[in-house]
mmCIF file of C-alpha atoms (C1' of nucleotides) in Angstrom:
data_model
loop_
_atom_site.group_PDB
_atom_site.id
_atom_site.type_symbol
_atom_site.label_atom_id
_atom_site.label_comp_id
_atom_site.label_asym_id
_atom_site.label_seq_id
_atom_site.Cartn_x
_atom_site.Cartn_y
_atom_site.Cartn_z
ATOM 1 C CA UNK R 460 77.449 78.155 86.532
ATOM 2 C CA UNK R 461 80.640 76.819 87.899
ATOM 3 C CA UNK R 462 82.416 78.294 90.284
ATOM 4 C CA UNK R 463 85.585 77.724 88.044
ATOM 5 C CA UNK R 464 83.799 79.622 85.204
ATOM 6 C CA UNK R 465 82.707 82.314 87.014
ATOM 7 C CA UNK R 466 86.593 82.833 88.083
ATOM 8 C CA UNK R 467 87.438 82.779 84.970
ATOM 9 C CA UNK R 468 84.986 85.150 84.000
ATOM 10 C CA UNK R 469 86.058 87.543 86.938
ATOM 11 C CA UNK R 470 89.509 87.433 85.321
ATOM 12 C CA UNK R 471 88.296 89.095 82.336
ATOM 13 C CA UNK R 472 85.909 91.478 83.724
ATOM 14 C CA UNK R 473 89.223 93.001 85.595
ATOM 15 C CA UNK R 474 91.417 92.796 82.764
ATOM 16 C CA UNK R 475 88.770 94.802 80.563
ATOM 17 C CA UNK R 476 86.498 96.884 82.960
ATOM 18 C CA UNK R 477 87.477 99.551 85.407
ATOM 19 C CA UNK R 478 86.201 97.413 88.807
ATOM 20 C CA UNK R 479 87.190 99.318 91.970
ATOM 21 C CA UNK R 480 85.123 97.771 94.071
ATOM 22 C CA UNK R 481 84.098 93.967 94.992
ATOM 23 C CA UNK R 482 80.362 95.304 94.920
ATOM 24 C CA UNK R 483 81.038 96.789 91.042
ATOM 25 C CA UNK R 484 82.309 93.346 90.320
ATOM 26 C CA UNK R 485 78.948 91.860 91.824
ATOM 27 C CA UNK R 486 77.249 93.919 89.193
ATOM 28 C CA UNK R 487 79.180 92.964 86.375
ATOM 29 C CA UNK R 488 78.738 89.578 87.498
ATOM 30 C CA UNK R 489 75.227 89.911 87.667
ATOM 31 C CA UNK R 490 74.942 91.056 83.908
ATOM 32 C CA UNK R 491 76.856 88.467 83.095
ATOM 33 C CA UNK R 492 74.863 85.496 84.653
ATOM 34 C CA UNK R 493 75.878 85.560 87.709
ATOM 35 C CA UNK R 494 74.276 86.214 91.129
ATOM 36 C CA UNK R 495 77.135 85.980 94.380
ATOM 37 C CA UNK R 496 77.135 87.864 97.365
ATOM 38 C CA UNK R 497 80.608 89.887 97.923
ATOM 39 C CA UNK R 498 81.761 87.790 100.737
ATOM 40 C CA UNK R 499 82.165 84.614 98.159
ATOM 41 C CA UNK R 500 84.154 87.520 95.968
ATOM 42 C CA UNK R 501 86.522 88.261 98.577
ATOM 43 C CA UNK R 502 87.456 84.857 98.248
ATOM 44 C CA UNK R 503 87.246 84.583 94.634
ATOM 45 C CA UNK R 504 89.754 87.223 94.671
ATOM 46 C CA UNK R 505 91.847 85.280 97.238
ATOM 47 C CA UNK R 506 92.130 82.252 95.367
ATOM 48 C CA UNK R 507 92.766 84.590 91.735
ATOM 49 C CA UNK R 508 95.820 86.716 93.418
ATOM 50 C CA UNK R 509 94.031 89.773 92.324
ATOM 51 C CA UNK R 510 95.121 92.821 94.284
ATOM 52 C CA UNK R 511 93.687 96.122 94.985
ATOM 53 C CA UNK R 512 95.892 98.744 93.655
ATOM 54 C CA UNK R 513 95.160 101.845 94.993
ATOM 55 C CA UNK R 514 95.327 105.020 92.375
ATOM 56 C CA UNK R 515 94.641 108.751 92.462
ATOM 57 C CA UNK R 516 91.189 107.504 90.980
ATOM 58 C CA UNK R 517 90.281 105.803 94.177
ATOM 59 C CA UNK R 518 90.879 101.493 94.203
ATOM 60 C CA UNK R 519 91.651 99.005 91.374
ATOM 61 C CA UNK R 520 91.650 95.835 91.527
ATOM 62 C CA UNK R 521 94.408 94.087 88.995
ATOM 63 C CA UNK R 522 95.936 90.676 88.024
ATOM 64 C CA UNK R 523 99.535 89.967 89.332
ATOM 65 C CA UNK R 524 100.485 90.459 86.003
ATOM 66 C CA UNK R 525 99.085 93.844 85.268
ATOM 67 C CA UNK R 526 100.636 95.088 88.756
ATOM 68 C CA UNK R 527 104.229 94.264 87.016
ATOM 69 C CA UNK R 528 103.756 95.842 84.045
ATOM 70 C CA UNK R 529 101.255 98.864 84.856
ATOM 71 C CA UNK R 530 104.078 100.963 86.706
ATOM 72 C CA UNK R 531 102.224 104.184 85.802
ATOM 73 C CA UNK R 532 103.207 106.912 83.962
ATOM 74 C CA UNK R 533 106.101 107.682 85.926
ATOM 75 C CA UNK R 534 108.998 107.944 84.192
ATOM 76 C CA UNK R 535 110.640 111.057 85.309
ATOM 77 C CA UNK R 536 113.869 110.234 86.987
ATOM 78 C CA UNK R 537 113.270 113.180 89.349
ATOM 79 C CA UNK R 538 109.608 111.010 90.496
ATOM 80 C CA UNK R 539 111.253 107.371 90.575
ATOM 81 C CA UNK R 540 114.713 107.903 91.606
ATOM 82 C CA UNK R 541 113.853 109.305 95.208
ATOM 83 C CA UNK R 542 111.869 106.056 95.585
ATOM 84 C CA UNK R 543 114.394 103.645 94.374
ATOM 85 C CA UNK R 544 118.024 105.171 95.216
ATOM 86 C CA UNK R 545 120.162 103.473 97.378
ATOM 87 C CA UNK R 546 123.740 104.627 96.055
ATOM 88 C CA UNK R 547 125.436 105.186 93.843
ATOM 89 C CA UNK R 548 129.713 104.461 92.549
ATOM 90 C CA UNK R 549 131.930 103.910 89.869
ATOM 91 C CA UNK R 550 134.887 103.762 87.901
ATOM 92 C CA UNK R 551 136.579 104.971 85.003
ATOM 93 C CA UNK R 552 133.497 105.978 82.322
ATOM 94 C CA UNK R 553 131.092 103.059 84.176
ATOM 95 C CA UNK R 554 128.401 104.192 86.966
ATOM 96 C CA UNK R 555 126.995 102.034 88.881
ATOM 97 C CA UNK R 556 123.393 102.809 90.460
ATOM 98 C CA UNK R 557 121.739 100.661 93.258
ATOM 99 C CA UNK R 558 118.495 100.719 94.082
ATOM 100 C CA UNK R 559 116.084 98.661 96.184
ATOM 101 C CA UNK R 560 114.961 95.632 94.506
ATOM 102 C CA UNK R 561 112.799 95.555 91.503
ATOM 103 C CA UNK R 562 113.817 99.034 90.915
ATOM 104 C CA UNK R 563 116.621 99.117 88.505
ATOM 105 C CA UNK R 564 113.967 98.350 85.496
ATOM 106 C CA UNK R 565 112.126 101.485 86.096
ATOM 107 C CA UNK R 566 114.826 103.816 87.355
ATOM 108 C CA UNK R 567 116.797 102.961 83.777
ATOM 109 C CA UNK R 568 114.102 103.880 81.627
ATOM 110 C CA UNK R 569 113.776 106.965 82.824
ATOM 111 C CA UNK R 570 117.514 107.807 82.689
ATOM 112 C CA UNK R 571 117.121 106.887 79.506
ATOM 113 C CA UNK R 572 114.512 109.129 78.549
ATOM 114 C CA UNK R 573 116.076 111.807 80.083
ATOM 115 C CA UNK R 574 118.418 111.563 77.330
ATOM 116 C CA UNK R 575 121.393 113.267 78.892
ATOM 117 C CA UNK R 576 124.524 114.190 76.798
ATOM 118 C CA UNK R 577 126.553 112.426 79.489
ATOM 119 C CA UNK R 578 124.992 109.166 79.299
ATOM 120 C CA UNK R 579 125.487 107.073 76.240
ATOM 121 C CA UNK R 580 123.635 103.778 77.835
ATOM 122 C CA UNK R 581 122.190 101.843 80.779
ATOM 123 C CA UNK R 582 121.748 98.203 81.269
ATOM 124 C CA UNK R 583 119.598 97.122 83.909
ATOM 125 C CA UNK R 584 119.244 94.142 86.523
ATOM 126 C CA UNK R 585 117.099 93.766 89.115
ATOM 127 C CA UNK R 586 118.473 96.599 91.336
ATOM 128 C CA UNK R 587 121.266 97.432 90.184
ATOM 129 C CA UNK R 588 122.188 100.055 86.852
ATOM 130 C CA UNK R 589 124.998 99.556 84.854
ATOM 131 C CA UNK R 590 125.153 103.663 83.303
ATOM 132 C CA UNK R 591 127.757 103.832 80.534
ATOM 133 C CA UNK R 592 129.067 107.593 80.538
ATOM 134 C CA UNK R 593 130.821 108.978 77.826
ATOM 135 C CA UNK R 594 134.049 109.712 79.955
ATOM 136 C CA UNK R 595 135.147 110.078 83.579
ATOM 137 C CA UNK R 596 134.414 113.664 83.863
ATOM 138 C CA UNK R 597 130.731 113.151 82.826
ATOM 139 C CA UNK R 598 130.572 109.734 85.274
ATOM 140 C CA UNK R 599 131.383 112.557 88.288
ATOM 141 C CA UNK R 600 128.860 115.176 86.464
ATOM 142 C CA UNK R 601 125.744 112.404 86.344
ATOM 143 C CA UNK R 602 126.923 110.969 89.863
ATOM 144 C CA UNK R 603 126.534 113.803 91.112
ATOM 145 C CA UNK R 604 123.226 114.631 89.060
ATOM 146 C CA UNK R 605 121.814 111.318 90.435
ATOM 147 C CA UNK R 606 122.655 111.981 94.239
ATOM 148 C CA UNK R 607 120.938 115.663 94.229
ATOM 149 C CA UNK R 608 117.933 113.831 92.579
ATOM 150 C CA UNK R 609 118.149 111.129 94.817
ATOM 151 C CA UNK R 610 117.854 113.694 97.994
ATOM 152 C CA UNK R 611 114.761 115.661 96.667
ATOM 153 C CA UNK O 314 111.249 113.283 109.831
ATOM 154 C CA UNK O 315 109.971 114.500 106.497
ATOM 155 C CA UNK O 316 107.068 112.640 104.337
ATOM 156 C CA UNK O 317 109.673 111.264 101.636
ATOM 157 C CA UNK O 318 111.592 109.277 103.968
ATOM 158 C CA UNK O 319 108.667 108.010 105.817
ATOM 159 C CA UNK O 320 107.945 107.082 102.495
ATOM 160 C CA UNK O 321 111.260 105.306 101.623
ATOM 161 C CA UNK O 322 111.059 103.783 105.043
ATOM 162 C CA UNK O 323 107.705 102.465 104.376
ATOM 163 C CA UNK O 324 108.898 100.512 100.723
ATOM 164 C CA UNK O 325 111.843 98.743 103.282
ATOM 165 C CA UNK O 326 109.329 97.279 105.554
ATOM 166 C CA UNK O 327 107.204 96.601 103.119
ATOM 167 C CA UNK O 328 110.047 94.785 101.546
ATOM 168 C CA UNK O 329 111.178 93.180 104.269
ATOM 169 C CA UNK O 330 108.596 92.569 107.097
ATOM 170 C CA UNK O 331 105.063 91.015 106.756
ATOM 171 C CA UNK O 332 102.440 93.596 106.078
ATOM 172 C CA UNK O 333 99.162 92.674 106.533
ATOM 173 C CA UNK O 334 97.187 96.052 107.374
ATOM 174 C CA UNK O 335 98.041 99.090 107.866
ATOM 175 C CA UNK O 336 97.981 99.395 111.619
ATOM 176 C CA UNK O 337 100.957 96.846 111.227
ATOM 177 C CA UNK O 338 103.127 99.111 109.362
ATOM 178 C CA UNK O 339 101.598 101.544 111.975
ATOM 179 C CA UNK O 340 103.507 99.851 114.146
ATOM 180 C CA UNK O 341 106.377 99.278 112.737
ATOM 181 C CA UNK O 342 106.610 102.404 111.825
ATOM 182 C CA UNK O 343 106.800 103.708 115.052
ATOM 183 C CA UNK O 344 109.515 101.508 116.179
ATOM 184 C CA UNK O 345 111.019 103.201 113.254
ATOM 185 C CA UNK O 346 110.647 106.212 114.902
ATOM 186 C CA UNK O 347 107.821 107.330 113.091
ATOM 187 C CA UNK O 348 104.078 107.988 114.403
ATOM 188 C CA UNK O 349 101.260 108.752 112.551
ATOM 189 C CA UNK O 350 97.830 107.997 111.704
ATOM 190 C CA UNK O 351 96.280 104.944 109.448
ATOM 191 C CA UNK O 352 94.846 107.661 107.308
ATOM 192 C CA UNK O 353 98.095 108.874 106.843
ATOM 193 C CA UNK O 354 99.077 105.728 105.673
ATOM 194 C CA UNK O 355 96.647 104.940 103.549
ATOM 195 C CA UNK O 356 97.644 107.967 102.022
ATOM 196 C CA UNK O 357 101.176 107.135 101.514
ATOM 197 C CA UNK O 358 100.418 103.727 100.223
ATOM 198 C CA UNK O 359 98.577 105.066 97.237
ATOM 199 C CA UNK O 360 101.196 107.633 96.688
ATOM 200 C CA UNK O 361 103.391 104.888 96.754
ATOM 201 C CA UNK O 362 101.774 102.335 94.481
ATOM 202 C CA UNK O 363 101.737 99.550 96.951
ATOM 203 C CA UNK O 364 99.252 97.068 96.656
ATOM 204 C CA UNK O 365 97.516 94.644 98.963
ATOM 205 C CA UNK O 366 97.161 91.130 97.811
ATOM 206 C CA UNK O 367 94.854 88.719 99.307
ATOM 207 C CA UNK O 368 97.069 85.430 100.453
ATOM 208 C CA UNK O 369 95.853 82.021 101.886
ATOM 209 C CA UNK O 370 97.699 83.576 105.505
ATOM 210 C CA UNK O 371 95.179 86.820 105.035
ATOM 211 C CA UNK O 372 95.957 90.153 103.167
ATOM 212 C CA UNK O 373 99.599 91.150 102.302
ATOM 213 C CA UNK O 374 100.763 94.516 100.991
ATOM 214 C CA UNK O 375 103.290 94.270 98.147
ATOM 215 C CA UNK O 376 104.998 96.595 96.248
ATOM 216 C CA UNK O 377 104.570 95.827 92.227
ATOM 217 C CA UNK O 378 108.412 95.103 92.284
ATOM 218 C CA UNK O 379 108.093 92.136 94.305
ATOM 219 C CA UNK O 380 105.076 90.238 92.867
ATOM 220 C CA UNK O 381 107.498 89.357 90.103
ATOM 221 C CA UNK O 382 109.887 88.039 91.710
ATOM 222 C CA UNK O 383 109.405 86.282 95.737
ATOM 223 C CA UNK O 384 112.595 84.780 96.688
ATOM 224 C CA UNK O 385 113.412 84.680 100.516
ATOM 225 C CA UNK O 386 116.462 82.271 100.513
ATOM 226 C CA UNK O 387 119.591 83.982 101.281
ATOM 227 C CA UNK O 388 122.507 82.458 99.358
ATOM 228 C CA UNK O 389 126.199 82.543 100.029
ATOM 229 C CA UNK O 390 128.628 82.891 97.126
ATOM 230 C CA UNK O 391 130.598 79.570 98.269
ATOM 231 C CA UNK O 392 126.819 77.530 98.197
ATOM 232 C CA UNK O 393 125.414 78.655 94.771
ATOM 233 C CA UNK O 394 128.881 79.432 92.696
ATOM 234 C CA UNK O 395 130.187 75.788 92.064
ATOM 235 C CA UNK O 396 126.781 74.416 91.557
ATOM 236 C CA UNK O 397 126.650 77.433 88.224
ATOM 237 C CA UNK O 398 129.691 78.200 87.845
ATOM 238 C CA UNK O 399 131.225 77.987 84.168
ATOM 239 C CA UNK O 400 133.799 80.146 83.353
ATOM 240 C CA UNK O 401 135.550 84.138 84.659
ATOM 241 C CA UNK O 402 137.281 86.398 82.281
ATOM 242 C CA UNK O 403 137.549 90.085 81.587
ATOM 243 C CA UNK O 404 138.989 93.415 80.504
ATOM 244 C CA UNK O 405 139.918 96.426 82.607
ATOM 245 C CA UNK O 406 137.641 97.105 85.113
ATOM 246 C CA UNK O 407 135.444 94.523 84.083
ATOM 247 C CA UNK O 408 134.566 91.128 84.622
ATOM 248 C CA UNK O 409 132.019 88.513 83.186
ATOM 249 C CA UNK O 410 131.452 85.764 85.030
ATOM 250 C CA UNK O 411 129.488 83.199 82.850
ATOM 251 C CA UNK O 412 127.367 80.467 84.638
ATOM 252 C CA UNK O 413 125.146 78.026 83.354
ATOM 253 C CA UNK O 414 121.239 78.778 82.456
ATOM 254 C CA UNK O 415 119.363 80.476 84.834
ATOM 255 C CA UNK O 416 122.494 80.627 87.044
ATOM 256 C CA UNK O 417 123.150 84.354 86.912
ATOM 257 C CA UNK O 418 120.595 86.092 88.650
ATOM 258 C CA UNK O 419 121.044 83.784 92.016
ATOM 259 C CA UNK O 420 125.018 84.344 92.198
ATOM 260 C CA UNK O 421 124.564 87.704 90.996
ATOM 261 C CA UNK O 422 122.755 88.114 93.955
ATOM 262 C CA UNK O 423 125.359 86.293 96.394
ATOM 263 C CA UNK O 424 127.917 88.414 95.008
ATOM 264 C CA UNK O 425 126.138 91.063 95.765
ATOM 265 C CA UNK O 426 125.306 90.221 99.691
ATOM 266 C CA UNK O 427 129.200 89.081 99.941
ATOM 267 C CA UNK O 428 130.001 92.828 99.898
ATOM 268 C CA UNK O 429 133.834 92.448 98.351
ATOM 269 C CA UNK O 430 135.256 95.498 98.524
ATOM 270 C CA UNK O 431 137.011 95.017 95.365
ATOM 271 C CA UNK O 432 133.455 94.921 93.665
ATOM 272 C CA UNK O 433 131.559 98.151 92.743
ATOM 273 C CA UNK O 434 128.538 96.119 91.174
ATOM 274 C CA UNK O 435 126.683 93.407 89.599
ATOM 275 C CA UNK O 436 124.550 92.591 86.913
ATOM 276 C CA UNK O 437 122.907 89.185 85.842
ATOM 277 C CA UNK O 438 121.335 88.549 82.980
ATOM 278 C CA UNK O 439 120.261 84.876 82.391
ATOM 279 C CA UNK O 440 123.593 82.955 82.474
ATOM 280 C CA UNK O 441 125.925 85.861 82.018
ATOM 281 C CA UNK O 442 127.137 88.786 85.053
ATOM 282 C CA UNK O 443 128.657 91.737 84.584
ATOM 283 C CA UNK O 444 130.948 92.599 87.637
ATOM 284 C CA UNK O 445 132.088 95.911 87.306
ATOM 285 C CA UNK O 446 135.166 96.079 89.912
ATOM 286 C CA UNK O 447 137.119 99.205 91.471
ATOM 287 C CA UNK O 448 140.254 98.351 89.542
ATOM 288 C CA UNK O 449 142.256 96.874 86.861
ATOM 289 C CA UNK O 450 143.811 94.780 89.656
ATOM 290 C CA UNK O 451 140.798 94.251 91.729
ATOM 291 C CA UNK O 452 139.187 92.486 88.855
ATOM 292 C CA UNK O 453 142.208 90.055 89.403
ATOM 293 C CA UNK O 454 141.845 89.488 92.469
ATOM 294 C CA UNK O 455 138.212 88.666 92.536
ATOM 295 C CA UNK O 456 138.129 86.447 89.299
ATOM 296 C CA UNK O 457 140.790 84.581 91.691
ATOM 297 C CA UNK O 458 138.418 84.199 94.168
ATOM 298 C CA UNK O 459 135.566 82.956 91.786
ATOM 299 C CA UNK O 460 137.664 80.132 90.491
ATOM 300 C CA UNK O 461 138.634 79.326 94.038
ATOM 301 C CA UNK O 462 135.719 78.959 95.303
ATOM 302 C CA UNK O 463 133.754 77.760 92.337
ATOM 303 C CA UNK O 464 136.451 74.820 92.560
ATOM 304 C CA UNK O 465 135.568 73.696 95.920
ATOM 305 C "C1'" DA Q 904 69.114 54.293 100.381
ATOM 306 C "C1'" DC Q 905 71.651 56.215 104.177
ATOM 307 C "C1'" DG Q 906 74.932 58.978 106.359
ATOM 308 C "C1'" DC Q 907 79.219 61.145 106.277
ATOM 309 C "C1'" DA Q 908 82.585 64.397 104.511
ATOM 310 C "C1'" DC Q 909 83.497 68.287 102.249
ATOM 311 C "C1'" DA Q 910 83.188 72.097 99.075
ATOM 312 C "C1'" DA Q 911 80.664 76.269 98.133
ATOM 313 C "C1'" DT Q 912 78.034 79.896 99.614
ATOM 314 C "C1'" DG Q 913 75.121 83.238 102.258
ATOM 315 C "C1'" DC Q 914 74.404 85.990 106.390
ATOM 316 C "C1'" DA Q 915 75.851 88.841 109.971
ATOM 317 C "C1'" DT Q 916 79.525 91.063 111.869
ATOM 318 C "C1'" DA Q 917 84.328 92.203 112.749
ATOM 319 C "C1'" DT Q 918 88.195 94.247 110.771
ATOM 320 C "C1'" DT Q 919 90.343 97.521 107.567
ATOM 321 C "C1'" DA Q 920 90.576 101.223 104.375
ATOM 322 C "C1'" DT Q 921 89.063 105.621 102.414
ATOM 323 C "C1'" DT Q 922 87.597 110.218 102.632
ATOM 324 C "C1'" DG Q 923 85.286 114.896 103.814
ATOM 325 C "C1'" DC Q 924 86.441 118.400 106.699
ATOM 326 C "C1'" DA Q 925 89.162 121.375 109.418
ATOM 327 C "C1'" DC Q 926 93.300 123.007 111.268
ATOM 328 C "C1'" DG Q 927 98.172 124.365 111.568
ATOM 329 C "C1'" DG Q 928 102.469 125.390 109.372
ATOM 330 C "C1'" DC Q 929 105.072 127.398 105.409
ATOM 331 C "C1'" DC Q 930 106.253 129.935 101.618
ATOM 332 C "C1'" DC Q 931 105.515 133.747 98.692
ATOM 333 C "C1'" DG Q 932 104.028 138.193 96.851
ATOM 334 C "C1'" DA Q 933 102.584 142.857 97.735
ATOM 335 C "C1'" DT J 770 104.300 142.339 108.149
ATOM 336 C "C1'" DC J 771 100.045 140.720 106.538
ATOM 337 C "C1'" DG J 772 97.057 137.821 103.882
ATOM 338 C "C1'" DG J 773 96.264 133.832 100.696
ATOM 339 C "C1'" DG J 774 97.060 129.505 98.829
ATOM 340 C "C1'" DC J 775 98.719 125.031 99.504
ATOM 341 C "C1'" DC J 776 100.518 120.870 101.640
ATOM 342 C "C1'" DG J 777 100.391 117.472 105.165
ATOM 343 C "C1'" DT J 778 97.896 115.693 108.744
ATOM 344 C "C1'" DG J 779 94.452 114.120 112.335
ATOM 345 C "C1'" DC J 780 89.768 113.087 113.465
ATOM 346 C "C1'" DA J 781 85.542 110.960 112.784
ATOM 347 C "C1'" DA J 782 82.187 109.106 109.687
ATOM 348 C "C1'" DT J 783 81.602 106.199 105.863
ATOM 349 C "C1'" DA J 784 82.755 102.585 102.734
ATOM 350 C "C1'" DA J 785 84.792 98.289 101.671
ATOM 351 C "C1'" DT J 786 86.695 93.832 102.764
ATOM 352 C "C1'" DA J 787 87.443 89.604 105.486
ATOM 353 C "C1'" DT J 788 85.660 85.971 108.193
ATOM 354 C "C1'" DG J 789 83.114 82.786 111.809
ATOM 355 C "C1'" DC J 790 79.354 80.170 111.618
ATOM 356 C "C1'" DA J 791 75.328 77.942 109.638
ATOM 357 C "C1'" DT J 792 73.213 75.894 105.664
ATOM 358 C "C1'" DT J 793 72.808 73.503 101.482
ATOM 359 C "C1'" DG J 794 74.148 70.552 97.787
ATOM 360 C "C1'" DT J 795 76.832 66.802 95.941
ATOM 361 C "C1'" DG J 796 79.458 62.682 95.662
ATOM 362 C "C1'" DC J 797 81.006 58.516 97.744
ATOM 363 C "C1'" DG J 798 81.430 54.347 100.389
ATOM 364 C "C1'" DT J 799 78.822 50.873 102.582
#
DNA sequence: ACGCACAATGCATATTATTGCACGGCCCGA
DNA sequence: TCGGGCCGTGCAATAATATGCATTGTGCGT
């Protein structure tokens, strides 16, 4: 009956149930015990940090914590790198990537999943890519690889 | 001119600049050079993955990267290294630059915003960087620096 | 018990975001 | 060269969210 309770009951409707609207979360609400309008939602929301995510299924609404982790399917380095790239260098077998921050995480996965011969590992921070290439020849090949993508 | 770089221009100001609807970046985006409509935007945003969070100061759109991780202070190497600083050594190219708990990521960082020519890249794990430099003789003169400064 | 202060909420409305539709440009195959 | 399909976009209508203001309830000090 709390508003405290109902919070924390708002929390787990989002983390279980597909809400993409504040007026499906009324609803849920509702069958759960609880009777608000959507204005005191909005600010429920407000005080939770829950953002609205927007998807190619229309609006969801997620916990911080979900947004980190729920990067999508996207691993292909041709889909992420174009978003991410800001340049790339090196020396000897070592690459080094750049991208904007936060996207070094991402942007290494999917050069690992690529699984190119070149590449024999990646190590990343928080925007930029240690890539590990199996000699200076295949360091120029992958640069070069990673700048074409990069442009698409 | 094209819809990717409106794209990647969009993730820098969302980065960077306070975005609280999307006739701000609407804005902005013009005096980026850029004019379209909202709709477009709106578009973009969920092509984009960015999501608007509800904040105390009224909505905020965030890209996923960023919720992680808000810091805003800018740091300068000669501020943050002798407050971490624990020890510089290396091999070839590289050089690890070891720093108390927590220390790397923040000098990692500086390093990074110094811009030393000498350095190709950084990466910080939680008290340990990896700075990959351009040269055998590079990493000498930059591990010089460190102590230098971190002594002052 | 009274009255004040303040949190919580609803109501109405302002502000923002999403979307159906249509149109123009481009690329491709015949 | 002529369609046809598709992508990107604007426009306008619709949907969703945020918020100013009023109201109610609750606790507290006197």
């Amino acid at each position: 009956m709390t508003k405290r309770s109902r919070q924390q009951t708002i929390r787990e409707l989002i983390a279980n149930k597909v809400v993409g609207s504040q007026e499906d979360l009324r609803v849920l609400l509702r069958e759960a015990g609880w009777d608000v309008t959507q204005s005191t939602l909005s600010r429920d929301l407000r005080e939770l940090r829950i953002a609205r995510l927007p998807t190619p299924e229309g609006p969801r609404y997620v916990t911080p914590e979900t947004l980190g982790a729920d990067n999508g399917d996207r691993t292909l380095v041709e889909e992420v790198l174009p978003q991410f790239f800001s340049s790339v260098d090196g020396v000897g077998e070592l690459l080094v990537l750049k991208t904007i921050y936060g996207g070094a995480q991402p942007v290494a996965e999917a050069i690992d999943d690529a699984g190119w011969d070149e590449v024999i590992g990646t190590i990343g921070g928080e925007n930029t890519i240690l890539i590990v290439c199996r000699s200076s020849n295949a360091r120029e090949t992958v640069a070069n690889r990673l700048r074409r993508i990069a442009d698409a």
